[in-house]
């Protein structure tokens, strides 16, 4: 329910309320799923989708029917994998083989998993995993192959990570920035690859995107890194750390020290380097979005990216991330969704707006001040390169453009004469038709001489000055009376 | 050792000496450095380089020198510039303005003629982004080499435009020329960029932000410009795809003017204590007023509309063409480059303080 606090908030932020209302009232899904034709297991899959994903369910449900089920099943398969990886109550000896073999498990009819701890929030998905498998098997073989391949690689990557964590090789969580990006690659970069392959398979994206591995990698990395930055406190409470030691150790000796109030400046400096690392991916993401062909696919990819850059802005120079979970407001989220479901230019505007906000908060005391400034400049330059805001001026001294200028002048001349001809034609037609009408009237016996005198008199009357007007008035009256037969004309 | 003979005009200057260093490092060139001045005390000089003294405004001396050195490629960096408010003075063409035109235009003409006469294969000319962006009241966002030039409003920009056109027009057949339009150059021994920004600290000007503070501008580290010149030499001697072409050379990292200044001040441990934004319009009127006052009183002012424009307009370009044709990539990134440069000036200033 809407609380008093919310009411007060929207009273002072009417634009946010406006965005919410606009989104709720005006947004029509690009595609709507047809529930009547869905099997029981598919319906259950969509229920799980709604339960397990807060942020993705809406965008997935609006996807084009060609890829809707595939993306949903892909999501649930990875969510199942993630639920097993995350669960600290499962011993490593049990966990590792499942992770490594998960790409085969998804082909075993009726497979379920009931050994998740009771607190695992998505445990029910594993308990009823057979419905996901059932739907997976109904997918096109090409889609199955993509999902299987990604699942295999992600499962192995996760198994490696879990093993390292277990044996204390990286008891500080993640050590280097390289490790951090490797982790993000397994849990997100691969998702980017899988989705891109599905889109291209169905002709919803430019096949060139498959060759630009760096672009889809950045799509996943950007989302994952932003989540890791935002969730630092939540992850600490769950005894997980994803911020690489390479970054935080520049400022504090122990990871927990980031959360001590006396280290506020140091914590912010560490967070700004994390944000910088993510920000460097932003231009790649915009480039990727340029390769999408279908509106629902564009929305599916663009909304999370817009949310991510906005989240990054909220987290930047914000000490609250170390004390609680920071979120963008609902109004901003609706505004972002409105702007991310139209075209690339609007999404670029969103990125530019938030980049400038980040830039404004940038602080020269921060060790990454100049780097962040450069990253912001790079995003702006990239946007300018795809949507130039200026037209290059014509070079008068350049022979090529001199020709161009001559051509333009000739065009201008031609169009001038066209206008003159047009006016002449109109005037000529009016004159001809009027003459014809006057001729007919004359043939029918119109007395133009009388009409002419009358007009002259009435005109004089209108302008009429006192002295001379009297006589002409009376004569006019006489004239009209004397020619009643012709008065009609 | 078979080596290509290169002659660098302005070879002991800020950029010229850096180009000489880069050529020495490449080890495949025999180098003549031509300048009005001998290498100054804190510039590196090399025994393998022959330093000759000559004024590029003296055609006969120049041509006999070129004939003796028989360079295959000439790198023409010698030029003069006007600093401070004088940079913008276009109404009154005084002695100094005349000198800029003479050195930058006539000097270039002399160099081109001498180069052709001595049978050189090509000329690499150091042009400047000012040929485009010194149309002071304009914004330039991500401009490329296709943007028309010829509207520069400063004497310097105008002189560089004419000289660049002379250079590129002389390109034909076996005599290849190209122009490298460098962004404002900074580095150790840099006579303009960093000293100017640093001087704001002493003048107490650091809290003031002209305009929105969101306009991006380009800069370039001196060693990167030197790299670009070496690449251009290789190109003219090799595939020759750069012949007759102009290229923007920047660090490829546009930042706001304000941020560059803040970063420089930070290197000198200075942080503005507060910030005061002055809207562009207001600053423009103040500049206008100061210009009139200085005109009426005949005294030189330190502030004018040109400074407002330089501070508030977007001036950044794309270096894709240099990347594609020359294989240029800024080697020293902006943060590192600023740190190196400011370290040099810190040492300089502390030595000056000791004396």
CSV table of N, CA and C in Angstrom, one decimal, chain A residues 352 356-357 359-360 362-398 401, chain B residues 132 135 138-142 144 146-151 161-162 165 213-216 218 252-256 258-260 262-263 266 271-272 277 316-319 334-335 338:
chain,number,residue,atom,x,y,z
A,352,UNK,N,23.6,10.0,-21.4
A,352,UNK,CA,24.3,11.3,-21.4
A,352,UNK,C,23.9,12.0,-20.1
A,356,UNK,N,26.4,12.9,-17.1
A,356,UNK,CA,26.7,14.3,-16.6
A,356,UNK,C,26.4,14.4,-15.2
A,357,UNK,N,25.4,13.7,-14.7
A,357,UNK,CA,25.2,13.7,-13.2
A,357,UNK,C,26.4,13.2,-12.4
A,359,UNK,N,29.4,13.1,-13.6
A,359,UNK,CA,30.5,14.0,-13.8
A,359,UNK,C,30.4,15.2,-12.8
A,360,UNK,N,29.2,15.6,-12.5
A,360,UNK,CA,29.0,16.8,-11.6
A,360,UNK,C,29.3,16.4,-10.2
A,362,UNK,N,31.7,14.3,-9.4
A,362,UNK,CA,33.1,14.0,-9.4
A,362,UNK,C,33.9,15.0,-8.5
A,363,UNK,N,34.7,14.4,-7.7
A,363,UNK,CA,35.4,15.3,-6.7
A,363,UNK,C,36.9,15.2,-6.9
A,364,UNK,N,37.6,16.4,-7.0
A,364,UNK,CA,39.0,16.4,-7.3
A,364,UNK,C,39.8,15.7,-6.2
A,365,UNK,N,39.3,15.6,-5.0
A,365,UNK,CA,40.0,14.9,-3.9
A,365,UNK,C,40.1,13.4,-4.2
A,366,UNK,N,39.2,12.9,-5.0
A,366,UNK,CA,39.1,11.4,-5.2
A,366,UNK,C,40.3,11.0,-6.1
A,367,UNK,N,40.9,9.9,-5.7
A,367,UNK,CA,42.1,9.5,-6.5
A,367,UNK,C,41.8,9.2,-8.0
A,368,UNK,N,40.5,8.9,-8.3
A,368,UNK,CA,40.2,8.5,-9.7
A,368,UNK,C,39.5,9.7,-10.4
A,369,UNK,N,39.7,10.9,-9.9
A,369,UNK,CA,39.0,12.1,-10.4
A,369,UNK,C,39.1,12.2,-11.9
A,370,UNK,N,40.4,12.3,-12.4
A,370,UNK,CA,40.6,12.5,-13.8
A,370,UNK,C,40.1,11.3,-14.7
A,371,UNK,N,40.4,10.1,-14.2
A,371,UNK,CA,40.0,8.9,-14.9
A,371,UNK,C,38.5,8.9,-15.1
A,372,UNK,N,37.7,9.3,-14.1
A,372,UNK,CA,36.3,9.3,-14.2
A,372,UNK,C,35.8,10.4,-15.2
A,373,UNK,N,36.5,11.5,-15.1
A,373,UNK,CA,36.2,12.6,-16.0
A,373,UNK,C,36.4,12.1,-17.5
A,374,UNK,N,37.5,11.4,-17.7
A,374,UNK,CA,37.8,10.9,-19.0
A,374,UNK,C,36.8,9.9,-19.5
A,375,UNK,N,36.4,9.0,-18.5
A,375,UNK,CA,35.4,8.0,-18.9
A,375,UNK,C,34.1,8.6,-19.3
A,376,UNK,N,33.7,9.7,-18.5
A,376,UNK,CA,32.5,10.4,-18.9
A,376,UNK,C,32.6,11.1,-20.2
A,377,UNK,N,33.8,11.7,-20.5
A,377,UNK,CA,34.0,12.3,-21.8
A,377,UNK,C,33.9,11.3,-22.9
A,378,UNK,N,34.4,10.1,-22.7
A,378,UNK,CA,34.4,9.1,-23.7
A,378,UNK,C,33.0,8.7,-24.1
A,379,UNK,N,32.1,8.6,-23.1
A,379,UNK,CA,30.7,8.2,-23.3
A,379,UNK,C,30.1,9.3,-24.2
A,380,UNK,N,30.3,10.6,-23.8
A,380,UNK,CA,29.7,11.7,-24.5
A,380,UNK,C,30.2,11.7,-25.9
A,381,UNK,N,31.5,11.5,-26.1
A,381,UNK,CA,32.0,11.5,-27.5
A,381,UNK,C,31.4,10.4,-28.3
A,382,UNK,N,31.3,9.2,-27.7
A,382,UNK,CA,30.7,8.1,-28.4
A,382,UNK,C,29.3,8.4,-28.9
A,383,UNK,N,28.5,9.0,-28.0
A,383,UNK,CA,27.1,9.3,-28.3
A,383,UNK,C,27.1,10.3,-29.5
A,384,UNK,N,28.0,11.3,-29.4
A,384,UNK,CA,28.1,12.3,-30.4
A,384,UNK,C,28.5,11.7,-31.8
A,385,UNK,N,29.3,10.6,-31.7
A,385,UNK,CA,29.7,9.9,-32.9
A,385,UNK,C,28.5,9.2,-33.6
A,386,UNK,N,27.6,8.7,-32.8
A,386,UNK,CA,26.4,8.0,-33.5
A,386,UNK,C,25.3,9.0,-33.8
A,387,UNK,N,25.1,10.0,-32.9
A,387,UNK,CA,24.0,10.9,-33.1
A,387,UNK,C,24.6,12.3,-33.1
A,388,UNK,N,25.3,12.8,-34.2
A,388,UNK,CA,25.9,14.1,-34.1
A,388,UNK,C,24.9,15.2,-33.8
A,389,UNK,N,25.3,16.1,-33.0
A,389,UNK,CA,24.4,17.2,-32.7
A,389,UNK,C,24.7,18.4,-33.6
A,390,UNK,N,25.7,18.4,-34.3
A,390,UNK,CA,26.1,19.5,-35.2
A,390,UNK,C,26.3,19.0,-36.6
A,391,UNK,N,26.0,19.9,-37.6
A,391,UNK,CA,26.3,19.6,-38.9
A,391,UNK,C,27.7,20.3,-39.2
A,392,UNK,N,28.6,19.5,-39.9
A,392,UNK,CA,29.8,20.2,-40.2
A,392,UNK,C,29.6,21.3,-41.2
A,393,UNK,N,30.3,22.4,-40.9
A,393,UNK,CA,30.2,23.6,-41.8
A,393,UNK,C,30.8,23.3,-43.2
A,394,UNK,N,30.3,24.0,-44.2
A,394,UNK,CA,30.8,23.8,-45.6
A,394,UNK,C,32.1,24.6,-45.7
A,395,UNK,N,33.1,23.9,-46.4
A,395,UNK,CA,34.4,24.5,-46.5
A,395,UNK,C,34.4,25.3,-47.8
A,396,UNK,N,34.5,26.7,-47.6
A,396,UNK,CA,34.4,27.5,-48.8
A,396,UNK,C,35.6,27.4,-49.7
A,397,UNK,N,36.8,27.2,-49.1
A,397,UNK,CA,38.0,27.2,-49.8
A,397,UNK,C,38.3,25.9,-50.5
A,398,UNK,N,37.6,24.9,-50.2
A,398,UNK,CA,37.8,23.6,-50.7
A,398,UNK,C,37.1,23.4,-52.0
A,401,UNK,N,33.9,21.5,-52.1
A,401,UNK,CA,32.7,22.1,-51.6
A,401,UNK,C,32.3,23.4,-52.4
B,132,UNK,N,40.6,24.9,-37.1
B,132,UNK,CA,39.2,24.7,-37.1
B,132,UNK,C,38.5,25.4,-35.9
B,135,UNK,N,37.5,29.4,-34.7
B,135,UNK,CA,36.3,30.1,-35.0
B,135,UNK,C,35.7,30.2,-33.6
B,138,UNK,N,32.2,29.4,-32.0
B,138,UNK,CA,31.5,28.1,-32.4
B,138,UNK,C,31.8,27.0,-31.4
B,139,UNK,N,30.9,26.0,-31.4
B,139,UNK,CA,31.1,24.7,-30.7
B,139,UNK,C,31.6,23.7,-31.7
B,140,UNK,N,32.5,22.8,-31.3
B,140,UNK,CA,33.0,21.8,-32.1
B,140,UNK,C,32.9,20.5,-31.4
B,141,UNK,N,31.9,19.6,-31.7
B,141,UNK,CA,31.8,18.4,-31.0
B,141,UNK,C,32.1,17.2,-31.9
B,142,UNK,N,33.1,16.5,-31.5
B,142,UNK,CA,33.6,15.3,-32.3
B,142,UNK,C,33.8,15.6,-33.8
B,144,UNK,N,35.5,16.1,-37.4
B,144,UNK,CA,36.6,15.3,-38.1
B,144,UNK,C,37.2,16.2,-39.2
B,146,UNK,N,36.8,16.3,-42.2
B,146,UNK,CA,35.9,16.7,-43.3
B,146,UNK,C,35.3,18.1,-43.0
B,147,UNK,N,35.4,18.5,-41.8
B,147,UNK,CA,34.8,19.8,-41.4
B,147,UNK,C,35.6,21.0,-42.1
B,148,UNK,N,34.9,21.9,-42.7
B,148,UNK,CA,35.6,22.9,-43.4
B,148,UNK,C,36.3,23.9,-42.5
B,149,UNK,N,37.5,24.3,-43.0
B,149,UNK,CA,38.3,25.3,-42.2
B,149,UNK,C,38.3,26.6,-42.9
B,150,UNK,N,39.0,27.6,-42.4
B,150,UNK,CA,39.1,28.9,-43.0
B,150,UNK,C,38.3,30.0,-42.3
B,151,UNK,N,37.8,29.7,-41.2
B,151,UNK,CA,37.1,30.7,-40.4
B,151,UNK,C,37.7,31.1,-39.1
B,161,UNK,N,46.1,28.2,-40.7
B,161,UNK,CA,45.3,27.7,-41.8
B,161,UNK,C,45.9,28.0,-43.2
B,162,UNK,N,46.4,29.2,-43.4
B,162,UNK,CA,47.1,29.5,-44.6
B,162,UNK,C,48.3,28.6,-44.9
B,165,UNK,N,47.3,25.1,-45.8
B,165,UNK,CA,46.8,25.0,-47.2
B,165,UNK,C,48.0,25.1,-48.2
B,213,UNK,N,30.6,24.3,-17.4
B,213,UNK,CA,31.6,23.3,-16.9
B,213,UNK,C,31.3,22.0,-17.5
B,214,UNK,N,30.5,21.8,-18.5
B,214,UNK,CA,30.3,20.5,-19.1
B,214,UNK,C,30.9,20.4,-20.5
B,215,UNK,N,31.5,21.5,-21.0
B,215,UNK,CA,32.0,21.5,-22.4
B,215,UNK,C,33.4,20.8,-22.4
B,216,UNK,N,33.4,19.8,-23.4
B,216,UNK,CA,34.6,19.0,-23.5
B,216,UNK,C,35.6,19.6,-24.4
B,218,UNK,N,39.9,19.0,-26.1
B,218,UNK,CA,41.0,18.0,-26.3
B,218,UNK,C,42.3,18.6,-25.9
B,252,UNK,N,42.9,11.8,-27.5
B,252,UNK,CA,41.7,11.0,-27.6
B,252,UNK,C,40.9,10.8,-26.3
B,253,UNK,N,41.2,11.8,-25.4
B,253,UNK,CA,40.5,11.7,-24.1
B,253,UNK,C,39.9,13.1,-23.8
B,254,UNK,N,38.8,13.5,-24.5
B,254,UNK,CA,38.3,14.8,-24.2
B,254,UNK,C,37.8,14.9,-22.8
B,255,UNK,N,38.2,16.0,-22.1
B,255,UNK,CA,37.7,16.2,-20.7
B,255,UNK,C,37.2,17.7,-20.7
B,256,UNK,N,36.5,18.0,-19.6
B,256,UNK,CA,36.0,19.4,-19.5
B,256,UNK,C,37.2,20.2,-19.1
B,258,UNK,N,37.4,22.5,-17.0
B,258,UNK,CA,37.4,22.6,-15.6
B,258,UNK,C,38.1,21.4,-14.9
B,259,UNK,N,37.8,20.2,-15.4
B,259,UNK,CA,38.4,19.0,-14.9
B,259,UNK,C,39.9,19.0,-15.1
B,260,UNK,N,40.3,19.4,-16.3
B,260,UNK,CA,41.8,19.4,-16.6
B,260,UNK,C,42.5,20.4,-15.6
B,262,UNK,N,41.4,21.3,-12.6
B,262,UNK,CA,41.4,20.8,-11.3
B,262,UNK,C,42.5,19.7,-11.1
B,263,UNK,N,42.6,18.9,-12.2
B,263,UNK,CA,43.6,17.8,-12.1
B,263,UNK,C,45.0,18.4,-12.1
B,266,UNK,N,45.5,19.9,-8.6
B,266,UNK,CA,45.6,18.8,-7.7
B,266,UNK,C,47.1,18.3,-7.6
B,271,UNK,N,43.4,22.7,-4.0
B,271,UNK,CA,42.0,22.4,-4.3
B,271,UNK,C,41.2,23.7,-4.0
B,272,UNK,N,40.4,24.2,-5.0
B,272,UNK,CA,39.7,25.4,-4.8
B,272,UNK,C,38.8,25.2,-3.5
B,277,UNK,N,30.0,29.6,-10.0
B,277,UNK,CA,29.7,29.5,-11.4
B,277,UNK,C,29.4,30.9,-12.0
B,316,UNK,N,36.2,19.4,-29.2
B,316,UNK,CA,36.9,18.2,-29.3
B,316,UNK,C,36.7,17.5,-30.6
B,317,UNK,N,37.7,16.7,-31.0
B,317,UNK,CA,37.7,16.2,-32.4
B,317,UNK,C,37.8,14.7,-32.3
B,318,UNK,N,37.6,14.0,-33.5
B,318,UNK,CA,37.8,12.6,-33.6
B,318,UNK,C,39.2,12.3,-34.2
B,319,UNK,N,39.9,11.3,-33.6
B,319,UNK,CA,41.2,11.0,-34.1
B,319,UNK,C,41.1,9.6,-34.9
B,334,UNK,N,46.3,10.4,-20.5
B,334,UNK,CA,46.2,11.7,-19.8
B,334,UNK,C,46.6,11.8,-18.4
B,335,UNK,N,46.1,10.9,-17.5
B,335,UNK,CA,46.5,11.0,-16.1
B,335,UNK,C,48.1,10.9,-15.9
B,338,UNK,N,49.9,14.0,-17.3
B,338,UNK,CA,49.8,15.2,-16.5
B,338,UNK,C,50.7,15.0,-15.3
